Coordinates of N, CA and C in Angstrom, one line a residue:
K1019 N 135.2 133.2 83.6 CA 134.4 134.3 83.0 C 133.0 134.0 83.3
G1020 N 132.2 135.1 83.7 CA 130.8 134.9 84.1 C 129.9 135.0 82.9
I1021 N 128.6 134.8 83.2 CA 127.6 134.9 82.1 C 126.7 136.1 82.4
V1022 N 126.3 136.8 81.4 CA 125.5 138.0 81.5 C 124.1 137.5 81.8
M1023 N 123.6 137.6 83.0 CA 122.3 137.1 83.4 C 121.6 138.2 84.2
N1024 N 120.3 138.1 84.3 CA 119.5 139.0 85.0 C 119.5 138.6 86.5
P1025 N 120.1 139.4 87.4 CA 120.2 139.0 88.8 C 118.9 139.0 89.5
D1026 N 117.9 139.8 89.0 CA 116.6 139.8 89.6 C 115.9 138.5 89.4
R1027 N 116.1 137.9 88.2 CA 115.4 136.6 87.9 C 116.1 135.5 88.7
V1028 N 117.4 135.5 88.9 CA 118.1 134.5 89.6 C 117.6 134.6 91.1
E1029 N 117.5 135.8 91.6 CA 117.1 136.0 93.0 C 115.6 135.5 93.2
L1030 N 114.8 135.8 92.2 CA 113.4 135.4 92.3 C 113.3 133.8 92.4
V1031 N 114.1 133.1 91.6 CA 114.1 131.7 91.7 C 114.7 131.2 93.0
R1032 N 115.7 131.8 93.5 CA 116.2 131.5 94.8 C 115.1 131.6 95.9
K1033 N 114.4 132.7 95.9 CA 113.3 132.9 96.9 C 112.2 131.9 96.6
R1034 N 111.9 131.7 95.3 CA 110.8 130.8 95.0 C 111.0 129.4 95.7
F1035 N 112.2 128.9 95.8 CA 112.5 127.7 96.4 C 112.8 127.8 97.9
G1036 N 112.6 129.0 98.4 CA 112.8 129.2 99.9 C 114.3 129.0 100.3
L1037 N 115.2 129.3 99.5 CA 116.6 129.1 99.8 C 117.3 130.4 100.3
T1038 N 118.1 130.3 101.3 CA 119.0 131.4 101.7 C 120.1 131.5 100.7
K1039 N 120.9 132.6 100.8 CA 122.0 132.7 99.8 C 123.0 131.6 100.1
S1040 N 123.2 131.2 101.3 CA 124.1 130.1 101.6 C 123.6 128.8 101.0
G1041 N 122.3 128.5 101.2 CA 121.7 127.3 100.6 C 121.8 127.3 99.1
F1042 N 121.5 128.4 98.5 CA 121.5 128.5 97.1 C 123.0 128.3 96.6
A1043 N 123.9 128.9 97.2 CA 125.3 128.7 96.8 C 125.8 127.3 96.9
A1044 N 125.3 126.6 98.0 CA 125.7 125.2 98.1 C 125.1 124.3 97.0
K1045 N 123.9 124.6 96.5 CA 123.3 123.9 95.4 C 124.1 124.1 94.1
L1046 N 124.7 125.3 94.0 CA 125.4 125.6 92.8 C 126.9 125.3 92.9
G1047 N 127.3 124.9 94.1 CA 128.7 124.6 94.3 C 129.7 125.8 94.3
V1048 N 129.2 126.9 94.8 CA 130.0 128.1 94.9 C 130.0 128.7 96.3
D1049 N 130.7 129.8 96.4 CA 130.8 130.5 97.7 C 129.6 131.4 97.9
R1050 N 129.1 131.6 99.1 CA 128.0 132.5 99.4 C 128.3 133.9 98.9
R1051 N 129.5 134.3 99.1 CA 129.9 135.7 98.7 C 129.8 135.9 97.2
T1052 N 129.9 134.8 96.4 CA 129.8 134.9 95.0 C 128.3 135.2 94.6
I1053 N 127.4 134.6 95.3 CA 126.0 134.9 95.1 C 125.6 136.3 95.6
Q1054 N 126.2 136.7 96.8 CA 126.0 138.0 97.3 C 126.4 139.1 96.3
R1055 N 127.6 138.9 95.8 CA 128.1 139.9 94.8 C 127.3 139.9 93.6
F1056 N 126.8 138.8 93.1 CA 126.0 138.7 91.9 C 124.7 139.4 92.1
E1057 N 124.0 139.1 93.2 CA 122.7 139.7 93.4 C 122.7 141.2 93.7
T1058 N 123.9 141.7 94.1 CA 124.0 143.2 94.3 C 124.6 143.9 93.1
G1059 N 124.9 143.1 92.1 CA 125.4 143.7 90.8 C 126.9 144.0 90.9
E1060 N 127.6 143.4 91.8 CA 129.0 143.6 92.0 C 129.8 142.5 91.3
G1061 N 129.2 141.5 90.8 CA 129.9 140.4 90.2 C 129.1 139.7 89.2
E1062 N 129.7 138.8 88.4 CA 128.9 138.1 87.3 C 128.5 136.7 87.9
F1063 N 127.6 136.1 87.2 CA 127.2 134.8 87.6 C 128.3 133.8 87.1
P1064 N 128.7 132.9 88.1 CA 129.8 132.0 87.7 C 129.6 131.1 86.5
Q1065 N 130.6 131.0 85.7 CA 130.6 130.2 84.5 C 130.4 128.7 85.0
G1066 N 129.5 128.0 84.2 CA 129.3 126.6 84.5 C 128.1 126.4 85.5
C1067 N 127.6 127.5 86.1 CA 126.5 127.3 87.1 C 125.1 127.4 86.5
L1068 N 125.0 127.9 85.3 CA 123.7 128.1 84.7 C 123.1 126.7 84.5
D1069 N 123.8 125.8 84.0 CA 123.2 124.4 83.8 C 122.8 123.8 85.1
K1070 N 123.5 124.0 86.1 CA 123.1 123.5 87.5 C 121.8 124.2 87.9
L1071 N 121.8 125.5 87.7 CA 120.6 126.3 88.1 C 119.4 125.8 87.4
C1072 N 119.5 125.6 86.1 CA 118.4 125.1 85.3 C 118.0 123.7 85.7
A1073 N 118.9 122.9 86.0 CA 118.6 121.5 86.4 C 117.8 121.4 87.6
F1074 N 118.2 122.1 88.7 CA 117.5 121.9 90.0 C 116.3 122.7 90.0
S1075 N 116.2 123.8 89.3 CA 115.0 124.7 89.3 C 113.9 124.3 88.3
G1076 N 114.3 123.7 87.2 CA 113.4 123.4 86.2 C 113.1 124.6 85.2
F1077 N 113.7 125.7 85.4 CA 113.6 126.9 84.6 C 114.5 126.8 83.4
A1078 N 114.1 127.3 82.2 CA 114.9 127.3 81.0 C 115.9 128.4 81.1
R1079 N 117.0 128.2 80.3 CA 118.1 129.2 80.3 C 117.6 130.5 79.9
E1080 N 116.7 130.6 79.0 CA 116.2 131.8 78.4 C 115.5 132.7 79.5
Y1081 N 115.0 132.0 80.5 CA 114.3 132.8 81.6 C 115.3 133.7 82.3
F1082 N 116.5 133.2 82.6 CA 117.5 133.9 83.3 C 118.2 134.9 82.5
L1083 N 118.2 134.7 81.1 CA 118.9 135.7 80.2 C 117.9 136.8 79.8
N1084 N 116.7 136.7 80.2 CA 115.7 137.8 79.8 C 116.1 139.1 80.6
P1085 N 116.3 140.2 80.0 CA 116.7 141.4 80.7 C 115.6 142.1 81.5
A1086 N 114.3 141.8 81.2 CA 113.2 142.4 81.9 C 113.1 141.9 83.3
S1087 N 113.0 142.8 84.3 CA 113.0 142.3 85.7 C 111.5 142.0 86.0
P1088 N 111.4 140.9 86.8 CA 110.0 140.5 87.2 C 109.4 141.5 88.2
E1089 N 108.1 141.5 88.2 CA 107.3 142.4 89.2 C 106.8 141.5 90.4
F1090 N 107.3 141.9 91.5 CA 106.8 141.2 92.7 C 105.5 141.8 93.3
P1091 N 104.7 141.1 93.9 CA 103.5 141.7 94.6 C 104.0 142.7 95.6
N1092 N 103.2 143.7 95.8 CA 103.4 144.7 96.8 C 103.0 144.1 98.1
P1093 N 103.9 143.9 99.1 CA 103.5 143.2 100.3 C 102.5 144.0 101.1
D1094 N 102.4 145.3 100.9 CA 101.4 146.1 101.7 C 100.0 145.9 101.2
G1095 N 99.9 145.3 100.0 CA 98.6 145.0 99.4 C 98.1 143.6 99.4
V1096 N 98.9 142.7 100.1 CA 98.6 141.3 100.1 C 97.9 140.9 101.3
S1097 N 96.9 140.1 101.2 CA 96.2 139.5 102.4 C 96.7 138.1 102.6
F1098 N 97.6 138.0 103.7 CA 98.1 136.8 104.1 C 97.4 136.2 105.3
R1099 N 97.1 134.9 105.3 CA 96.6 134.3 106.5 C 97.7 134.0 107.5
S1100 N 97.4 134.1 108.8 CA 98.4 133.8 109.8 C 99.7 134.5 109.6
L1101 N 99.6 135.8 109.4 CA 100.8 136.6 109.1 C 101.9 136.5 110.1
R1102 N 101.5 136.4 111.4 CA 102.4 136.4 112.5 C 103.3 135.2 112.5
S1103 N 102.8 134.0 112.0 CA 103.5 132.8 112.0 C 104.3 132.6 110.7
L1104 N 104.2 133.5 109.8 CA 104.9 133.4 108.5 C 106.3 133.9 108.5
T1105 N 107.3 133.1 108.4 CA 108.7 133.5 108.4 C 109.0 134.3 107.2
A1106 N 110.1 135.1 107.2 CA 110.5 135.9 106.1 C 110.8 135.0 104.9
G1107 N 111.4 133.9 105.0 CA 111.7 133.0 103.9 C 110.4 132.4 103.3
K1108 N 109.5 132.1 104.1 CA 108.2 131.5 103.5 C 107.4 132.6 102.8
R1109 N 107.5 133.8 103.4 CA 106.8 134.9 102.8 C 107.4 135.3 101.4
D1110 N 108.8 135.3 101.4 CA 109.5 135.5 100.1 C 109.1 134.5 99.1
A1111 N 109.0 133.2 99.5 CA 108.7 132.2 98.5 C 107.3 132.4 97.9
A1112 N 106.3 132.8 98.8 CA 105.0 133.1 98.3 C 104.9 134.3 97.4
M1113 N 105.7 135.3 97.7 CA 105.7 136.5 96.8 C 106.4 136.2 95.5
A1114 N 107.4 135.3 95.5 CA 108.1 134.9 94.3 C 107.1 134.1 93.4
A1115 N 106.3 133.3 94.0 CA 105.3 132.6 93.3 C 104.3 133.6 92.6
G1116 N 104.0 134.6 93.3 CA 103.2 135.7 92.7 C 103.8 136.4 91.6
A1117 N 105.1 136.6 91.6 CA 105.8 137.3 90.6 C 105.8 136.4 89.3
I1118 N 106.0 135.1 89.5 CA 106.0 134.2 88.3 C 104.6 134.2 87.7
A1119 N 103.6 134.2 88.6 CA 102.2 134.2 88.1 C 101.9 135.5 87.3
F1120 N 102.4 136.6 87.8 CA 102.1 137.9 87.1 C 102.6 137.8 85.7
E1121 N 103.8 137.3 85.5 CA 104.5 137.2 84.2 C 103.6 136.3 83.2
F1122 N 103.2 135.2 83.8 CA 102.4 134.3 83.0 C 101.1 134.9 82.6
D1123 N 100.5 135.5 83.6 CA 99.1 136.1 83.4 C 99.2 137.3 82.4
D1124 N 100.3 138.0 82.4 CA 100.4 139.1 81.4 C 100.6 138.5 80.0
W1125 N 101.3 137.4 79.9 CA 101.4 136.8 78.6 C 100.0 136.3 78.1
V1126 N 99.3 135.6 79.0 CA 98.0 135.1 78.6 C 97.1 136.3 78.2
S1127 N 97.1 137.4 78.9 CA 96.3 138.6 78.6 C 96.7 139.2 77.3
D1128 N 97.9 139.1 76.9 CA 98.4 139.6 75.6 C 97.9 138.7 74.4
E1129 N 97.7 137.4 74.7 CA 97.3 136.5 73.7 C 95.8 136.2 73.6
Y1130 N 95.1 136.4 74.7 CA 93.7 136.1 74.8 C 92.9 137.2 75.4
T1131 N 91.6 137.2 75.1 CA 90.7 138.2 75.7 C 90.0 137.4 76.8
R1132 N 90.0 138.0 78.0 CA 89.4 137.4 79.2 C 88.4 138.4 79.8
P1133 N 87.4 137.8 80.5 CA 86.4 138.8 81.0 C 87.0 139.7 82.1
P1134 N 86.6 141.0 82.1 CA 87.1 141.8 83.2 C 86.4 141.4 84.5
H1135 N 86.9 141.8 85.6 CA 86.3 141.4 86.9 C 85.0 142.2 87.1
D1136 N 84.1 141.6 87.8 CA 82.9 142.4 88.2 C 82.6 142.2 89.7
L1137 N 83.7 142.3 90.5 CA 83.6 142.3 91.9 C 83.0 143.6 92.4
I1138 N 82.3 143.5 93.5 CA 81.8 144.8 94.1 C 82.8 145.2 95.2
Q1139 N 82.7 146.4 95.7 CA 83.5 146.8 96.8 C 82.5 147.0 98.0
A1140 N 82.7 146.2 99.0 CA 81.8 146.2 100.2 C 82.5 146.6 101.5
D1141 N 82.7 147.8 101.7 CA 83.4 148.3 102.9 C 82.5 148.4 104.1
D1142 N 83.0 148.2 105.2 CA 82.3 148.4 106.5 C 81.0 147.7 106.6
V1143 N 80.9 146.5 106.1 CA 79.8 145.6 106.3 C 80.2 144.3 106.8
T1144 N 79.3 143.5 107.3 CA 79.7 142.1 107.8 C 80.0 141.2 106.6
P1145 N 80.7 140.1 106.9 CA 81.0 139.2 105.8 C 79.7 138.6 105.2
A1146 N 78.7 138.4 106.1 CA 77.4 137.8 105.6 C 76.7 138.8 104.6
A1147 N 76.8 140.1 105.0 CA 76.2 141.2 104.2 C 76.9 141.3 102.8
A1148 N 78.3 141.2 102.9 CA 79.1 141.3 101.7 C 78.8 140.1 100.7
A1149 N 78.6 138.9 101.3 CA 78.3 137.8 100.5 C 77.0 137.9 99.9
A1150 N 76.0 138.4 100.6 CA 74.6 138.6 100.1 C 74.6 139.6 98.9
Q1151 N 75.4 140.7 99.1 CA 75.5 141.7 98.1 C 76.1 141.2 96.8
L1152 N 77.2 140.4 97.0 CA 77.9 139.9 95.8 C 77.0 138.8 95.1
R1153 N 76.4 138.0 95.8 CA 75.5 137.0 95.2 C 74.4 137.7 94.4
A1154 N 73.8 138.8 95.0 CA 72.8 139.5 94.3 C 73.4 140.1 93.0
H1155 N 74.6 140.7 93.1 CA 75.2 141.3 92.0 C 75.5 140.3 90.9
W1156 N 75.9 139.1 91.2 CA 76.1 138.1 90.2 C 74.9 137.3 89.8
G1157 N 73.8 137.6 90.4 CA 72.5 137.0 90.0 C 72.3 135.5 90.4
I1158 N 73.0 135.1 91.5 CA 72.9 133.7 91.9 C 72.1 133.5 93.1
G1159 N 71.6 134.6 93.7 CA 70.8 134.5 94.9 C 71.3 133.5 95.9
L1160 N 70.4 132.6 96.4 CA 70.8 131.6 97.4 C 71.1 130.3 96.8
R1161 N 71.3 130.2 95.5 CA 71.6 128.9 94.9 C 72.9 128.4 95.3
P1162 N 73.1 127.0 95.4 CA 74.4 126.5 95.8 C 75.4 126.7 94.6
I1163 N 76.7 126.7 95.0 CA 77.7 126.9 94.0 C 78.5 125.6 93.9
S1164 N 78.5 125.1 92.7 CA 79.0 123.7 92.5 C 80.6 123.8 92.3
N1165 N 81.1 124.8 91.7 CA 82.6 124.8 91.5 C 83.0 126.2 91.7
A1166 N 83.8 126.4 92.8 CA 84.2 127.7 93.3 C 85.2 128.4 92.3
V1167 N 86.2 127.6 91.8 CA 87.2 128.1 90.9 C 86.5 128.6 89.6
N1168 N 85.6 127.7 89.0 CA 85.0 128.1 87.8 C 84.2 129.4 87.9
L1169 N 83.5 129.5 89.1 CA 82.7 130.7 89.3 C 83.5 131.9 89.4
L1170 N 84.6 131.9 90.1 CA 85.4 133.1 90.3 C 86.1 133.4 89.0
E1171 N 86.6 132.5 88.3 CA 87.3 132.8 87.0 C 86.3 133.4 86.0
A1172 N 85.1 132.9 86.0 CA 84.1 133.4 85.1 C 83.8 134.9 85.4
H1173 N 84.1 135.3 86.6 CA 83.9 136.7 87.0 C 85.2 137.5 87.1
G1174 N 86.2 137.0 86.4 CA 87.4 137.8 86.2 C 88.4 137.7 87.3
V1175 N 88.3 136.8 88.2 CA 89.3 136.6 89.3 C 90.4 135.7 88.7
R1176 N 91.7 136.1 88.8 CA 92.8 135.3 88.4 C 93.2 134.3 89.5
I1177 N 93.1 133.0 89.3 CA 93.4 132.0 90.3 C 94.6 131.2 89.9
F1178 N 95.6 131.1 90.8 CA 96.8 130.4 90.6 C 97.1 129.4 91.8
S1179 N 97.8 128.4 91.5 CA 98.1 127.5 92.6 C 99.5 127.9 93.2
L1180 N 99.7 127.7 94.5 CA 100.9 127.9 95.1 C 101.9 126.8 94.9
A1181 N 103.2 127.0 94.9 CA 104.2 126.0 94.7 C 104.3 125.1 95.9
E1182 N 105.0 124.0 95.7 CA 105.2 123.0 96.8 C 105.9 123.7 98.0
E1183 N 106.8 124.6 97.6 CA 107.6 125.2 98.7 C 106.8 126.2 99.6
T1184 N 105.6 126.5 99.2 CA 104.7 127.3 100.0 C 103.5 126.5 100.5
R1185 N 103.7 125.2 100.8 CA 102.6 124.4 101.3 C 102.2 124.8 102.7
H1186 N 103.1 125.5 103.4 CA 102.7 126.0 104.7 C 101.6 127.1 104.7
L1187 N 101.4 127.6 103.5 CA 100.5 128.8 103.4 C 99.2 128.3 102.7
D1188 N 98.1 128.6 103.3 CA 96.8 128.1 102.8 C 96.4 128.8 101.5
A1189 N 96.6 130.2 101.5 CA 96.1 131.0 100.4 C 96.5 132.4 100.6
Y1190 N 96.5 133.2 99.6 CA 96.6 134.7 99.7 C 95.9 135.3 98.5
S1191 N 95.7 136.6 98.6 CA 95.0 137.3 97.6 C 95.5 138.8 97.5
L1192 N 95.3 139.4 96.4 CA 95.7 140.8 96.2 C 95.0 141.4 94.9
W1193 N 95.1 142.7 94.8 CA 94.7 143.4 93.6 C 96.0 143.9 92.9
R1194 N 96.0 143.8 91.6 CA 97.1 144.3 90.8 C 96.5 144.9 89.5
N1195 N 96.7 146.2 89.2 CA 96.3 146.8 88.0 C 94.8 146.6 87.8
D1196 N 94.0 146.7 88.9 CA 92.6 146.5 88.9 C 92.2 145.1 88.5
K1197 N 93.0 144.1 88.7 CA 92.7 142.7 88.5 C 92.9 142.0 89.9
P1198 N 91.9 141.2 90.2 CA 91.9 140.4 91.5 C 92.6 139.1 91.3
Y1199 N 93.5 138.8 92.2 CA 94.3 137.5 92.2 C 94.0 136.7 93.4
I1200 N 93.9 135.4 93.3 CA 93.9 134.5 94.4 C 94.9 133.4 94.2
F1201 N 95.7 133.1 95.2 CA 96.7 132.0 95.1 C 96.2 130.9 96.1
L1202 N 96.0 129.7 95.6 CA 95.5 128.6 96.5 C 96.5 127.5 96.6
N1203 N 96.6 126.9 97.8 CA 97.4 125.8 98.1 C 96.7 124.5 97.6
T1204 N 97.2 123.9 96.6 CA 96.5 122.7 96.0 C 96.9 121.4 96.7
T1205 N 97.7 121.5 97.7 CA 97.9 120.2 98.5 C 96.9 120.0 99.6
K1206 N 96.0 121.0 99.7 CA 94.9 120.8 100.7 C 93.7 120.0 100.1
T1207 N 92.8 119.6 100.9 CA 91.6 118.9 100.4 C 90.8 119.8 99.5
A1208 N 89.9 119.2 98.7 CA 89.0 120.0 97.9 C 88.1 120.9 98.7
E1209 N 87.7 120.4 99.8 CA 86.8 121.2 100.7 C 87.6 122.4 101.3
R1210 N 88.8 122.1 101.7 CA 89.6 123.2 102.3 C 89.9 124.3 101.2
S1211 N 90.3 123.8 100.0 CA 90.6 124.8 98.9 C 89.3 125.6 98.6
R1212 N 88.2 125.0 98.6 CA 86.9 125.7 98.3 C 86.7 126.8 99.4
Q1213 N 86.9 126.4 100.7 CA 86.8 127.4 101.8 C 87.8 128.5 101.6
D1214 N 89.0 128.2 101.3 CA 90.1 129.2 101.1 C 89.7 130.1 100.0
A1215 N 89.2 129.6 98.9 CA 88.9 130.5 97.7 C 87.9 131.5 98.1
F1216 N 86.8 131.1 98.8 CA 85.8 132.1 99.2 C 86.3 133.0 100.3
H1217 N 87.1 132.5 101.2 CA 87.7 133.4 102.2 C 88.5 134.5 101.5
E1218 N 89.3 134.2 100.5 CA 90.1 135.2 99.9 C 89.2 136.1 99.0
L1219 N 88.2 135.5 98.5 CA 87.2 136.4 97.8 C 86.7 137.5 98.7
G1220 N 86.4 137.1 99.9 CA 86.0 138.1 100.9 C 87.0 139.2 101.1
H1221 N 88.3 138.8 101.2 CA 89.3 139.9 101.3 C 89.3 140.8 100.1
L1222 N 89.1 140.2 98.9 CA 89.1 141.1 97.7 C 88.0 142.1 97.7
V1223 N 86.8 141.6 98.2 CA 85.6 142.4 98.2 C 85.6 143.4 99.3
M1224 N 86.1 143.0 100.5 CA 85.9 143.8 101.7 C 87.1 144.6 102.1
H1225 N 88.3 144.1 101.7 CA 89.6 144.8 102.1 C 90.4 145.2 101.0
R1226 N 89.8 145.7 100.0 CA 90.6 146.0 98.8 C 91.7 147.0 99.0
H1227 N 91.6 147.9 99.9 CA 92.6 148.9 100.1 C 93.3 148.8 101.5
K1228 N 93.2 147.6 102.1 CA 93.7 147.4 103.4 C 94.8 146.4 103.5
G1229 N 94.9 145.5 102.6 CA 96.0 144.6 102.5 C 96.2 143.6 103.6
S1230 N 97.4 143.3 103.9 CA 97.8 142.2 104.8 C 97.4 142.4 106.3
A1231 N 97.2 143.7 106.7 CA 96.8 143.9 108.1 C 95.5 143.3 108.4
H1232 N 94.7 143.0 107.4 CA 93.4 142.4 107.7 C 93.3 141.0 107.3
A1233 N 94.4 140.3 107.1 CA 94.4 138.9 106.6 C 93.9 137.9 107.7

């Protein structure tokens, strides 16, 4: 007998770890068709596999029993670096990381008051001009910036780290519900992460309605 679980949440975790349906089935010790039927709503999750899923993923049982489906980033609105070299599996893992971040961010927003963003929209200007406009808007002029993450979070940018399974990806950014998000690869050097943070800030300011085509 199967367990009543949310197939969208199970699929999200599978993608978060970059697993194909066959690879996922092998970790759970079941047939690929069992996973296929479950994800399409044609079958139940196999009895005895929930503990295995929780053990290898690190997610609690309650996460998979939650009936609310997660919200994935809209791929048309995401600015990915090196999009042509990004495989479907790696892209799915990055988007799944975004979906998990959305759920956590919504919980934080329900519990705490955070500053709204005050990013400008700088269309059809050079990166240097956009940077100058934003520095002026934030009142920092030409002064050096000591901590990129602190500065961006103070101005309402949501910043999350990417999971180990997305270490191939430097960073990505997007807008959601008028909130700016940046996802950074924390396995890079501090200098590289700083560069990536400001690169993605440029996308948020200059390419708000253009998405991944301009990554």
